[in-house]
Tab-separated table of C-alpha atoms in Angstrom:
chain	number	residue	atom	x	y	z
A	1	SER	CA	-124.182	47.157	-90.558
A	2	ALA	CA	-122.654	48.424	-87.328
A	3	VAL	CA	-120.525	51.408	-86.418
A	4	ILE	CA	-117.929	50.565	-83.798
A	5	SER	CA	-115.709	52.956	-81.891
A	6	GLN	CA	-112.731	52.213	-79.661
A	7	LYS	CA	-110.893	54.210	-77.053
A	8	PRO	CA	-108.053	54.957	-76.821
A	9	SER	CA	-106.936	54.961	-80.437
A	10	ARG	CA	-103.334	54.550	-79.347
A	11	ASP	CA	-101.242	54.498	-76.221
A	12	ILE	CA	-97.688	54.085	-75.041
A	13	CYS	CA	-97.390	52.195	-71.760
A	14	GLN	CA	-94.687	51.103	-69.396
A	15	ARG	CA	-93.846	47.487	-68.733
A	16	GLY	CA	-95.838	45.999	-65.836
A	17	THR	CA	-98.793	48.335	-66.124
A	18	SER	CA	-102.317	47.596	-67.417
A	19	LEU	CA	-104.454	49.250	-70.074
A	20	THR	CA	-108.197	49.006	-70.532
A	21	ILE	CA	-109.581	49.376	-74.053
A	22	GLN	CA	-113.210	50.349	-74.546
A	23	CYS	CA	-115.432	49.288	-77.426
A	24	GLN	CA	-118.812	50.853	-78.207
A	25	VAL	CA	-121.287	49.606	-80.839
A	26	ASP	CA	-124.089	51.760	-82.242
A	27	SER	CA	-126.640	48.950	-82.003
A	28	GLN	CA	-127.397	46.061	-79.675
A	29	VAL	CA	-125.442	42.925	-80.524
A	30	THR	CA	-125.220	39.520	-78.902
A	31	MET	CA	-121.665	38.656	-79.816
A	32	MET	CA	-118.587	40.864	-79.570
A	33	PHE	CA	-115.048	39.756	-80.277
A	34	TRP	CA	-111.553	40.917	-79.409
A	35	TYR	CA	-108.634	40.368	-81.786
A	36	ARG	CA	-104.934	41.065	-81.741
A	37	GLN	CA	-103.004	42.038	-84.862
A	38	GLN	CA	-99.253	42.010	-84.433
A	39	PRO	CA	-97.108	44.061	-86.809
A	40	GLY	CA	-97.254	42.738	-90.344
A	41	GLN	CA	-99.509	39.855	-89.371
A	42	SER	CA	-103.155	38.941	-89.667
A	43	LEU	CA	-105.835	38.932	-87.025
A	44	THR	CA	-105.818	36.452	-84.131
A	45	LEU	CA	-108.941	35.987	-82.047
A	46	ILE	CA	-108.396	36.563	-78.325
A	47	ALA	CA	-111.886	35.913	-76.999
A	48	THR	CA	-115.619	36.029	-77.632
A	49	ALA	CA	-117.676	38.208	-75.274
A	50	ASN	CA	-121.374	37.491	-74.948
A	51	GLN	CA	-123.537	39.664	-72.760
A	52	GLY	CA	-124.563	37.927	-69.562
A	53	SER	CA	-121.911	35.233	-69.627
A	54	GLU	CA	-118.199	34.809	-69.117
A	55	ALA	CA	-115.966	35.491	-72.079
A	56	THR	CA	-114.672	32.479	-74.007
A	57	TYR	CA	-110.922	32.580	-74.598
A	58	GLU	CA	-108.989	31.057	-77.464
A	59	SER	CA	-106.009	28.800	-76.975
A	60	GLY	CA	-103.012	30.789	-75.807
A	61	PHE	CA	-105.032	33.562	-74.172
A	62	VAL	CA	-106.062	33.574	-70.508
A	63	ILE	CA	-108.463	35.604	-68.435
A	64	ASP	CA	-105.810	36.771	-65.963
A	65	LYS	CA	-103.868	38.414	-68.760
A	66	PHE	CA	-106.827	39.666	-70.843
A	67	PRO	CA	-109.864	40.196	-68.588
A	68	ILE	CA	-112.974	41.179	-70.529
A	69	SER	CA	-116.177	42.837	-69.409
A	70	ARG	CA	-119.484	42.887	-71.270
A	71	PRO	CA	-121.915	44.862	-69.114
A	72	ASN	CA	-124.575	45.398	-71.785
A	73	LEU	CA	-125.442	44.741	-75.425
A	74	THR	CA	-123.517	47.720	-76.853
A	75	PHE	CA	-120.311	47.872	-74.823
A	76	SER	CA	-117.260	45.797	-73.919
A	77	THR	CA	-113.816	46.338	-72.460
A	78	LEU	CA	-110.552	44.440	-72.821
A	79	THR	CA	-107.788	44.904	-70.290
A	80	VAL	CA	-104.210	44.030	-71.154
A	81	SER	CA	-102.642	43.263	-67.774
A	82	ASN	CA	-99.042	43.319	-66.550
A	83	MET	CA	-97.861	44.370	-69.981
A	84	SER	CA	-94.574	43.446	-71.594
A	85	PRO	CA	-93.079	44.624	-74.899
A	86	GLU	CA	-94.475	41.443	-76.512
A	87	ASP	CA	-97.956	42.861	-75.974
A	88	SER	CA	-97.236	45.688	-78.401
A	89	SER	CA	-99.872	45.205	-81.042
A	90	ILE	CA	-103.105	46.502	-82.500
A	91	TYR	CA	-106.174	45.391	-80.569
A	92	LEU	CA	-109.417	45.246	-82.512
A	93	CYS	CA	-112.984	44.931	-81.354
A	94	SER	CA	-115.679	43.488	-83.602
A	95	ALA	CA	-119.391	42.797	-83.441
A	96	THR	CA	-121.865	40.685	-85.353
A	97	PRO	CA	-125.273	42.362	-85.633
A	98	GLN	CA	-126.384	39.666	-88.068
A	99	GLU	CA	-124.139	37.411	-90.133
A	100	THR	CA	-121.249	39.800	-90.780
A	101	GLN	CA	-118.503	40.879	-88.391
A	102	TYR	CA	-117.795	44.593	-88.383
A	103	PHE	CA	-114.632	45.986	-86.887
A	104	GLY	CA	-113.655	49.004	-84.894
A	105	PRO	CA	-110.704	51.198	-85.889
A	106	GLY	CA	-108.341	49.453	-83.483
A	107	THR	CA	-106.173	50.488	-80.538
A	108	ARG	CA	-102.469	50.707	-81.294
A	109	LEU	CA	-100.492	49.779	-78.186
A	110	LEU	CA	-96.774	50.212	-77.667
A	111	VAL	CA	-95.223	48.803	-74.489
A	112	LEU	CA	-91.802	50.081	-73.486
B	1	GLU	CA	-105.997	21.464	-89.492
B	2	ASP	CA	-108.389	24.277	-90.398
B	3	GLN	CA	-106.483	26.816	-92.402
B	4	VAL	CA	-106.867	29.864	-94.643
B	5	THR	CA	-104.070	30.757	-97.061
B	6	GLN	CA	-103.846	33.866	-99.213
B	7	SER	CA	-101.635	34.484	-102.212
B	8	PRO	CA	-99.715	36.365	-103.279
B	9	GLU	CA	-98.438	38.000	-100.095
B	10	ALA	CA	-97.883	41.222	-102.013
B	11	LEU	CA	-98.900	42.458	-105.439
B	12	ARG	CA	-97.876	45.560	-107.306
B	13	LEU	CA	-100.013	46.661	-110.248
B	14	GLN	CA	-100.035	49.547	-112.632
B	15	GLU	CA	-103.219	51.588	-112.688
B	16	GLY	CA	-105.657	49.831	-115.024
B	17	GLU	CA	-103.863	46.467	-114.848
B	18	SER	CA	-106.427	43.870	-113.785
B	19	SER	CA	-105.501	40.906	-111.575
B	20	SER	CA	-106.816	38.424	-109.014
B	21	LEU	CA	-106.097	37.601	-105.392
B	22	ASN	CA	-106.493	34.065	-104.116
B	23	CYS	CA	-107.834	32.686	-100.833
B	24	SER	CA	-107.710	28.919	-100.351
B	25	TYR	CA	-109.216	27.216	-97.324
B	26	THR	CA	-109.290	23.816	-95.683
B	27	VAL	CA	-112.162	23.772	-93.216
B	28	SER	CA	-115.073	21.449	-92.655
B	29	GLY	CA	-118.545	22.874	-92.764
B	30	LEU	CA	-117.999	26.257	-94.404
B	31	ARG	CA	-120.546	28.796	-93.119
B	32	GLY	CA	-119.359	31.796	-95.049
B	33	LEU	CA	-116.257	33.287	-96.620
B	34	PHE	CA	-115.620	36.990	-96.038
B	35	TRP	CA	-113.449	39.525	-97.786
B	36	TYR	CA	-112.237	42.643	-95.993
B	37	ARG	CA	-110.112	45.601	-96.965
B	38	GLN	CA	-107.706	47.063	-94.420
B	39	ASP	CA	-105.988	50.408	-94.814
B	40	PRO	CA	-102.878	51.199	-92.751
B	41	GLY	CA	-103.738	52.107	-89.176
B	42	LYS	CA	-107.420	51.206	-89.557
B	43	GLY	CA	-109.698	48.293	-88.792
B	44	PRO	CA	-110.841	45.881	-91.521
B	45	GLU	CA	-113.672	47.152	-93.707
B	46	PHE	CA	-116.230	44.573	-94.819
B	47	LEU	CA	-116.486	43.950	-98.575
B	48	PHE	CA	-118.284	40.686	-99.368
B	49	THR	CA	-119.734	37.492	-97.965
B	50	LEU	CA	-119.974	34.311	-100.043
B	51	TYR	CA	-121.803	31.228	-98.850
B	52	SER	CA	-121.807	28.577	-101.563
B	53	ALA	CA	-119.736	27.415	-104.519
B	54	GLY	CA	-120.570	29.299	-107.676
B	55	GLU	CA	-121.669	32.421	-105.864
B	56	GLU	CA	-120.343	35.793	-107.056
B	57	LYS	CA	-120.552	39.309	-105.584
B	58	GLU	CA	-119.530	42.598	-107.166
B	59	LYS	CA	-118.812	46.079	-105.893
B	60	GLU	CA	-117.353	48.730	-108.158
B	61	ARG	CA	-114.041	47.339	-109.479
B	62	LEU	CA	-114.089	44.267	-107.241
B	63	LYS	CA	-115.689	40.880	-107.860
B	64	ALA	CA	-115.480	37.942	-105.463
B	65	THR	CA	-116.076	34.346	-106.498
B	66	LEU	CA	-116.193	31.091	-104.552
B	67	THR	CA	-115.462	27.441	-105.311
B	68	LYS	CA	-115.410	24.486	-102.944
B	69	LYS	CA	-111.763	25.076	-102.040
B	70	GLU	CA	-110.951	28.681	-102.794
B	71	SER	CA	-112.145	32.194	-103.440
B	72	PHE	CA	-110.853	34.823	-105.810
B	73	LEU	CA	-111.036	38.576	-105.525
B	74	HIS	CA	-110.835	39.980	-109.038
B	75	ILE	CA	-109.778	43.611	-109.389
B	76	THR	CA	-110.668	45.180	-112.721
B	77	ALA	CA	-108.843	48.305	-113.911
B	78	PRO	CA	-107.573	49.182	-110.420
B	79	LYS	CA	-106.905	52.726	-109.266
B	80	PRO	CA	-104.336	53.915	-106.723
B	81	GLU	CA	-107.100	54.233	-104.117
B	82	ASP	CA	-107.562	50.453	-104.288
B	83	SER	CA	-104.171	50.079	-102.598
B	84	ALA	CA	-104.690	48.285	-99.270
B	85	THR	CA	-104.334	44.905	-97.602
B	86	TYR	CA	-107.106	42.513	-98.575
B	87	LEU	CA	-108.030	39.938	-95.970
B	88	CYS	CA	-109.980	36.737	-96.406
B	89	ALA	CA	-111.732	35.047	-93.480
B	90	VAL	CA	-113.733	31.862	-93.098
B	91	ARG	CA	-116.528	31.000	-90.685
B	92	TYR	CA	-116.997	27.312	-90.174
B	93	GLY	CA	-118.318	24.586	-87.952
B	94	GLY	CA	-120.652	25.206	-85.027
B	95	ALA	CA	-122.995	27.891	-83.901
B	96	THR	CA	-120.439	30.574	-83.074
B	97	ASN	CA	-119.537	33.412	-85.394
B	98	LYS	CA	-115.790	32.908	-85.042
B	99	LEU	CA	-113.625	33.613	-88.050
B	100	ILE	CA	-110.246	32.315	-89.185
B	101	PHE	CA	-108.292	34.976	-91.066
B	102	GLY	CA	-105.726	34.530	-93.777
B	103	THR	CA	-102.503	36.528	-93.676
B	104	GLY	CA	-103.665	38.967	-96.316
B	105	THR	CA	-102.468	40.304	-99.662
B	106	LEU	CA	-100.853	43.730	-99.707
B	107	LEU	CA	-101.917	45.421	-102.941
B	108	ALA	CA	-100.125	48.479	-104.292
B	109	VAL	CA	-101.527	50.195	-107.384
B	110	GLN	CA	-99.186	52.662	-108.992
B	111	PRO	CA	-100.427	55.585	-111.097
């Protein structure tokens, strides 16, 4: 298994600003993932972050809006840039130490 | 189109009243079906992985089964602490570990 932590746990931000979310895994993993979960909805994959390569973004998500860093095998960041109220959501980090994806507790973001 | 559908959207049970949640999928090349539990304000908690039709997994009051087109999560004699959203996800296709999630079933167990 894997224990995953995220910071911050929640934040309230103003329109037009950016927020960087940190994700820390307690073991080395090749693949990390970032998801968005909008209120009352399921999880949507934003991007896959592999150490040593550029993140791979899903359709509808772009690097300028959601830049991702993956500096080592236990850490990743997701930045939500130039935020609007539509970005209000829960952002979840996950990692796959073997076959199973484990999730962090999420970052609850409210954009005013 | 690859798709994962869960039913019902919401389910209310009395404590001790057994039931089943359904997850149907249309993907090519299934490489695993996952069940998660999500409590309000928290990330999904892993429950089970199933890989092939006929496979079953059990944990306490929960049992997951898999056929070629769907999976069931059976809840036997549920307790109020089983109340949560149950999510189904499918990994398919190529070498990545990407998952497609269903929309979840919100389970409420009343004492």
